[in-house]
Amino acid sequence: MRFDILTLFPGMFEPVLGESILGRAVNQGLIEFHTHNIRDWGLGRHKQVDDYPYGGGAGMVFRPEAIFGAIEEGLGVQLGTAEEPAPPPDFPILLMSPQGQVFDQAMAQELAAYPRLALVCGHYEGLDERIVRYAVTREVSVGDFVLTGGELAAMVIVDAVARLVPEVLAEESPGEESHSRPLLEYPHYTRPANFRGWTVPDILVSGHHAKVAEWRFKESLRRTLQRRSDLLAKLEPQLDIKERKLLEQVREEEESQGHS
Ligand SMILES: C[S@@+](CC[C@H](N)C(=O)[O-])C[C@H]1O[C@@H](n2cnc3c(N)ncnc32)[C@H](O)[C@@H]1O
């Protein structure tokens, strides 16, 4: 899968995307990153990319020319004009924005199905609205808070999407992780079995695979009930009869312990 990142700060990406699982996936040719410095398409000797807002007010605004140029020349996507609109691109061009749809695991899965994804990092007080309407295909937020720029948001999205690309995760199974269903993952334990008197649940060292799987599923349900009961409304219609019974058991156990 190919990721194109349009940013004023391409240097921020190499240290993050070149390390660990993503760095290995790049070396294996499973994913590729291309950063495009928006300033290369800036105006004049100073490569200006921002300007004062029409109508006055605080802060600067991203002018449209540089981002349109980076998308057209850097990505090879024609954006057209008001008179001659261009057809939509065949891959998503995401604008990082606190006003966008909030990113989640379902969106990560949807985006991972594309062979190519572009991410535009905003900066300043805002972007000229013609960028939002005519240059990108979708606005995406990483949460209800405001960052100084879109770079960290883009890294979050790239990381979450890239690890879903087949073979990027050598051993881990994305299918069991938190949010692959509307469910939080079960607790993990490793050696030693007894650490300072805190012991590992017996079932996990029993070697009984079916019982371990059931324990893990129940603990996933318990965590979700305790921490994110809002997810259960989405999960319940997806449960089969056996899973529903386990949820009932967990609810009863939690109620009897006064946890819910
Ligand atoms: C200081 S913010 C601008 C916020 C803007 N004035 C507003 O209120 O919507 C600058 C840039 O950071 C990025 N950004 C900030 N918060 C974000 C979030 N929650 N998710 C994604 N991108 C964000 C966007 O690219 C944005 O253009």
mmCIF file with all atom_site columns, N, CA and C and ligand atoms in Angstrom, residues 95-99 120-127 140-150 153, ligand 1:
data_model
loop_
_atom_site.group_PDB
_atom_site.id
_atom_site.type_symbol
_atom_site.label_atom_id
_atom_site.label_alt_id
_atom_site.label_comp_id
_atom_site.label_asym_id
_atom_site.label_entity_id
_atom_site.label_seq_id
_atom_site.pdbx_PDB_ins_code
_atom_site.Cartn_x
_atom_site.Cartn_y
_atom_site.Cartn_z
_atom_site.occupancy
_atom_site.B_iso_or_equiv
_atom_site.pdbx_formal_charge
_atom_site.auth_seq_id
_atom_site.auth_comp_id
_atom_site.auth_asym_id
_atom_site.auth_atom_id
_atom_site.pdbx_PDB_model_num
ATOM   1   N N   . LEU A 1 95  ? -8.137  15.069 4.383  1.00 0.00 ? 95  LEU A N   1
ATOM   2   C CA  . LEU A 1 95  ? -7.649  16.284 5.042  1.00 0.00 ? 95  LEU A CA  1
ATOM   3   C C   . LEU A 1 95  ? -7.738  16.073 6.541  1.00 0.00 ? 95  LEU A C   1
ATOM   4   N N   . MET A 1 96  ? -6.619  16.253 7.237  1.00 0.00 ? 96  MET A N   1
ATOM   5   C CA  . MET A 1 96  ? -6.646  16.172 8.693  1.00 0.00 ? 96  MET A CA  1
ATOM   6   C C   . MET A 1 96  ? -7.371  17.401 9.221  1.00 0.00 ? 96  MET A C   1
ATOM   7   N N   . SER A 1 97  ? -8.413  17.196 10.008 1.00 0.00 ? 97  SER A N   1
ATOM   8   C CA  . SER A 1 97  ? -9.227  18.332 10.436 1.00 0.00 ? 97  SER A CA  1
ATOM   9   C C   . SER A 1 97  ? -10.013 17.997 11.695 1.00 0.00 ? 97  SER A C   1
ATOM   10  N N   . PRO A 1 98  ? -10.002 18.913 12.687 1.00 0.00 ? 98  PRO A N   1
ATOM   11  C CA  . PRO A 1 98  ? -10.816 18.637 13.882 1.00 0.00 ? 98  PRO A CA  1
ATOM   12  C C   . PRO A 1 98  ? -12.315 18.705 13.571 1.00 0.00 ? 98  PRO A C   1
ATOM   13  N N   . GLN A 1 99  ? -12.657 19.128 12.352 1.00 0.00 ? 99  GLN A N   1
ATOM   14  C CA  . GLN A 1 99  ? -14.072 19.218 11.975 1.00 0.00 ? 99  GLN A CA  1
ATOM   15  C C   . GLN A 1 99  ? -14.537 17.984 11.202 1.00 0.00 ? 99  GLN A C   1
ATOM   16  N N   . VAL A 1 120 ? -3.470  15.006 3.851  1.00 0.00 ? 120 VAL A N   1
ATOM   17  C CA  . VAL A 1 120 ? -3.056  16.403 3.779  1.00 0.00 ? 120 VAL A CA  1
ATOM   18  C C   . VAL A 1 120 ? -3.043  16.970 5.197  1.00 0.00 ? 120 VAL A C   1
ATOM   19  N N   . CYS A 1 121 ? -1.888  17.494 5.608  1.00 0.00 ? 121 CYS A N   1
ATOM   20  C CA  . CYS A 1 121 ? -1.756  18.033 6.961  1.00 0.00 ? 121 CYS A CA  1
ATOM   21  C C   . CYS A 1 121 ? -1.987  19.538 6.931  1.00 0.00 ? 121 CYS A C   1
ATOM   22  N N   . GLY A 1 122 ? -2.990  19.977 7.637  1.00 0.00 ? 122 GLY A N   1
ATOM   23  C CA  . GLY A 1 122 ? -3.270  21.406 7.722  1.00 0.00 ? 122 GLY A CA  1
ATOM   24  C C   . GLY A 1 122 ? -2.346  22.070 8.723  1.00 0.00 ? 122 GLY A C   1
ATOM   25  N N   . HIS A 1 123 ? -2.406  23.389 8.755  1.00 0.00 ? 123 HIS A N   1
ATOM   26  C CA  . HIS A 1 123 ? -1.619  24.181 9.687  1.00 0.00 ? 123 HIS A CA  1
ATOM   27  C C   . HIS A 1 123 ? -2.323  25.534 9.774  1.00 0.00 ? 123 HIS A C   1
ATOM   28  N N   . TYR A 1 124 ? -1.819  26.400 10.607 1.00 0.00 ? 124 TYR A N   1
ATOM   29  C CA  . TYR A 1 124 ? -2.393  27.746 10.756 1.00 0.00 ? 124 TYR A CA  1
ATOM   30  C C   . TYR A 1 124 ? -3.809  27.681 11.336 1.00 0.00 ? 124 TYR A C   1
ATOM   31  N N   . GLU A 1 125 ? -4.489  28.815 11.277 1.00 0.00 ? 125 GLU A N   1
ATOM   32  C CA  . GLU A 1 125 ? -5.842  28.905 11.832 1.00 0.00 ? 125 GLU A CA  1
ATOM   33  C C   . GLU A 1 125 ? -6.828  28.082 11.011 1.00 0.00 ? 125 GLU A C   1
ATOM   34  N N   . GLY A 1 126 ? -6.550  27.966 9.734  1.00 0.00 ? 126 GLY A N   1
ATOM   35  C CA  . GLY A 1 126 ? -7.469  27.188 8.907  1.00 0.00 ? 126 GLY A CA  1
ATOM   36  C C   . GLY A 1 126 ? -6.966  27.077 7.481  1.00 0.00 ? 126 GLY A C   1
ATOM   37  N N   . LEU A 1 127 ? -7.804  26.449 6.636  1.00 0.00 ? 127 LEU A N   1
ATOM   38  C CA  . LEU A 1 127 ? -7.463  26.304 5.215  1.00 0.00 ? 127 LEU A CA  1
ATOM   39  C C   . LEU A 1 127 ? -8.539  26.997 4.410  1.00 0.00 ? 127 LEU A C   1
ATOM   40  N N   . VAL A 1 140 ? -10.982 14.199 8.065  1.00 0.00 ? 140 VAL A N   1
ATOM   41  C CA  . VAL A 1 140 ? -10.916 13.200 9.138  1.00 0.00 ? 140 VAL A CA  1
ATOM   42  C C   . VAL A 1 140 ? -10.279 13.817 10.378 1.00 0.00 ? 140 VAL A C   1
ATOM   43  N N   . SER A 1 141 ? -10.907 13.558 11.519 1.00 0.00 ? 141 SER A N   1
ATOM   44  C CA  . SER A 1 141 ? -10.415 14.046 12.809 1.00 0.00 ? 141 SER A CA  1
ATOM   45  C C   . SER A 1 141 ? -9.905  12.868 13.622 1.00 0.00 ? 141 SER A C   1
ATOM   46  N N   . VAL A 1 142 ? -8.889  13.110 14.451 1.00 0.00 ? 142 VAL A N   1
ATOM   47  C CA  . VAL A 1 142 ? -8.452  12.030 15.348 1.00 0.00 ? 142 VAL A CA  1
ATOM   48  C C   . VAL A 1 142 ? -9.054  12.194 16.746 1.00 0.00 ? 142 VAL A C   1
ATOM   49  N N   . GLY A 1 143 ? -9.937  13.160 16.931 1.00 0.00 ? 143 GLY A N   1
ATOM   50  C CA  . GLY A 1 143 ? -10.594 13.293 18.232 1.00 0.00 ? 143 GLY A CA  1
ATOM   51  C C   . GLY A 1 143 ? -11.045 14.717 18.464 1.00 0.00 ? 143 GLY A C   1
ATOM   52  N N   . ASP A 1 144 ? -11.844 14.872 19.489 1.00 0.00 ? 144 ASP A N   1
ATOM   53  C CA  . ASP A 1 144 ? -12.425 16.186 19.762 1.00 0.00 ? 144 ASP A CA  1
ATOM   54  C C   . ASP A 1 144 ? -11.478 17.047 20.581 1.00 0.00 ? 144 ASP A C   1
ATOM   55  N N   . PHE A 1 145 ? -10.376 17.397 19.954 1.00 0.00 ? 145 PHE A N   1
ATOM   56  C CA  . PHE A 1 145 ? -9.391  18.307 20.534 1.00 0.00 ? 145 PHE A CA  1
ATOM   57  C C   . PHE A 1 145 ? -8.666  18.953 19.359 1.00 0.00 ? 145 PHE A C   1
ATOM   58  N N   . VAL A 1 146 ? -7.918  20.018 19.633 1.00 0.00 ? 146 VAL A N   1
ATOM   59  C CA  . VAL A 1 146 ? -7.263  20.730 18.525 1.00 0.00 ? 146 VAL A CA  1
ATOM   60  C C   . VAL A 1 146 ? -5.745  20.619 18.643 1.00 0.00 ? 146 VAL A C   1
ATOM   61  N N   . LEU A 1 147 ? -5.128  20.107 17.585 1.00 0.00 ? 147 LEU A N   1
ATOM   62  C CA  . LEU A 1 147 ? -3.670  20.001 17.498 1.00 0.00 ? 147 LEU A CA  1
ATOM   63  C C   . LEU A 1 147 ? -3.133  21.243 16.795 1.00 0.00 ? 147 LEU A C   1
ATOM   64  N N   . THR A 1 148 ? -1.816  21.468 16.887 1.00 0.00 ? 148 THR A N   1
ATOM   65  C CA  . THR A 1 148 ? -1.262  22.644 16.198 1.00 0.00 ? 148 THR A CA  1
ATOM   66  C C   . THR A 1 148 ? -1.153  22.408 14.694 1.00 0.00 ? 148 THR A C   1
ATOM   67  N N   . GLY A 1 149 ? -1.042  21.160 14.293 1.00 0.00 ? 149 GLY A N   1
ATOM   68  C CA  . GLY A 1 149 ? -0.966  20.844 12.863 1.00 0.00 ? 149 GLY A CA  1
ATOM   69  C C   . GLY A 1 149 ? -1.455  19.436 12.621 1.00 0.00 ? 149 GLY A C   1
ATOM   70  N N   . GLY A 1 150 ? -1.629  19.076 11.351 1.00 0.00 ? 150 GLY A N   1
ATOM   71  C CA  . GLY A 1 150 ? -2.185  17.760 11.030 1.00 0.00 ? 150 GLY A CA  1
ATOM   72  C C   . GLY A 1 150 ? -1.186  16.622 11.051 1.00 0.00 ? 150 GLY A C   1
ATOM   73  N N   . ALA A 1 153 ? -1.804  13.825 13.618 1.00 0.00 ? 153 ALA A N   1
ATOM   74  C CA  . ALA A 1 153 ? -3.045  13.131 13.229 1.00 0.00 ? 153 ALA A CA  1
ATOM   75  C C   . ALA A 1 153 ? -2.766  12.185 12.065 1.00 0.00 ? 153 ALA A C   1
HETATM 76  C C1  . LIG B 2 .   ? -4.724  24.776 14.887 1.00 0.00 ? 1   LIG B C1  1
HETATM 77  S S1  . LIG B 2 .   ? -5.524  23.602 13.853 1.00 0.00 ? 1   LIG B S1  1
HETATM 78  C C2  . LIG B 2 .   ? -6.826  24.566 13.155 1.00 0.00 ? 1   LIG B C2  1
HETATM 79  C C3  . LIG B 2 .   ? -8.124  24.417 13.868 1.00 0.00 ? 1   LIG B C3  1
HETATM 80  C C4  . LIG B 2 .   ? -9.223  25.294 13.284 1.00 0.00 ? 1   LIG B C4  1
HETATM 81  N N1  . LIG B 2 .   ? -9.021  26.673 13.619 1.00 0.00 ? 1   LIG B N1  1
HETATM 82  C C5  . LIG B 2 .   ? -10.594 24.849 13.805 1.00 0.00 ? 1   LIG B C5  1
HETATM 83  O O1  . LIG B 2 .   ? -11.033 25.384 14.820 1.00 0.00 ? 1   LIG B O1  1
HETATM 84  O O2  . LIG B 2 .   ? -11.198 23.930 13.230 1.00 0.00 ? 1   LIG B O2  1
HETATM 85  C C6  . LIG B 2 .   ? -4.401  23.387 12.550 1.00 0.00 ? 1   LIG B C6  1
HETATM 86  C C7  . LIG B 2 .   ? -4.457  22.067 11.817 1.00 0.00 ? 1   LIG B C7  1
HETATM 87  O O3  . LIG B 2 .   ? -4.197  21.005 12.707 1.00 0.00 ? 1   LIG B O3  1
HETATM 88  C C8  . LIG B 2 .   ? -4.858  19.833 12.260 1.00 0.00 ? 1   LIG B C8  1
HETATM 89  N N2  . LIG B 2 .   ? -5.693  19.330 13.369 1.00 0.00 ? 1   LIG B N2  1
HETATM 90  C C9  . LIG B 2 .   ? -5.955  19.944 14.536 1.00 0.00 ? 1   LIG B C9  1
HETATM 91  N N3  . LIG B 2 .   ? -6.718  19.204 15.321 1.00 0.00 ? 1   LIG B N3  1
HETATM 92  C C10 . LIG B 2 .   ? -6.971  18.049 14.653 1.00 0.00 ? 1   LIG B C10 1
HETATM 93  C C11 . LIG B 2 .   ? -7.722  16.878 14.939 1.00 0.00 ? 1   LIG B C11 1
HETATM 94  N N4  . LIG B 2 .   ? -8.387  16.743 16.071 1.00 0.00 ? 1   LIG B N4  1
HETATM 95  N N5  . LIG B 2 .   ? -7.758  15.902 14.014 1.00 0.00 ? 1   LIG B N5  1
HETATM 96  C C12 . LIG B 2 .   ? -7.098  16.036 12.844 1.00 0.00 ? 1   LIG B C12 1
HETATM 97  N N6  . LIG B 2 .   ? -6.366  17.131 12.509 1.00 0.00 ? 1   LIG B N6  1
HETATM 98  C C13 . LIG B 2 .   ? -6.304  18.129 13.399 1.00 0.00 ? 1   LIG B C13 1
HETATM 99  C C14 . LIG B 2 .   ? -5.662  20.213 11.040 1.00 0.00 ? 1   LIG B C14 1
HETATM 100 O O4  . LIG B 2 .   ? -4.954  19.824 9.874  1.00 0.00 ? 1   LIG B O4  1
HETATM 101 C C15 . LIG B 2 .   ? -5.757  21.715 11.161 1.00 0.00 ? 1   LIG B C15 1
HETATM 102 O O5  . LIG B 2 .   ? -5.898  22.344 9.907  1.00 0.00 ? 1   LIG B O5  1
#
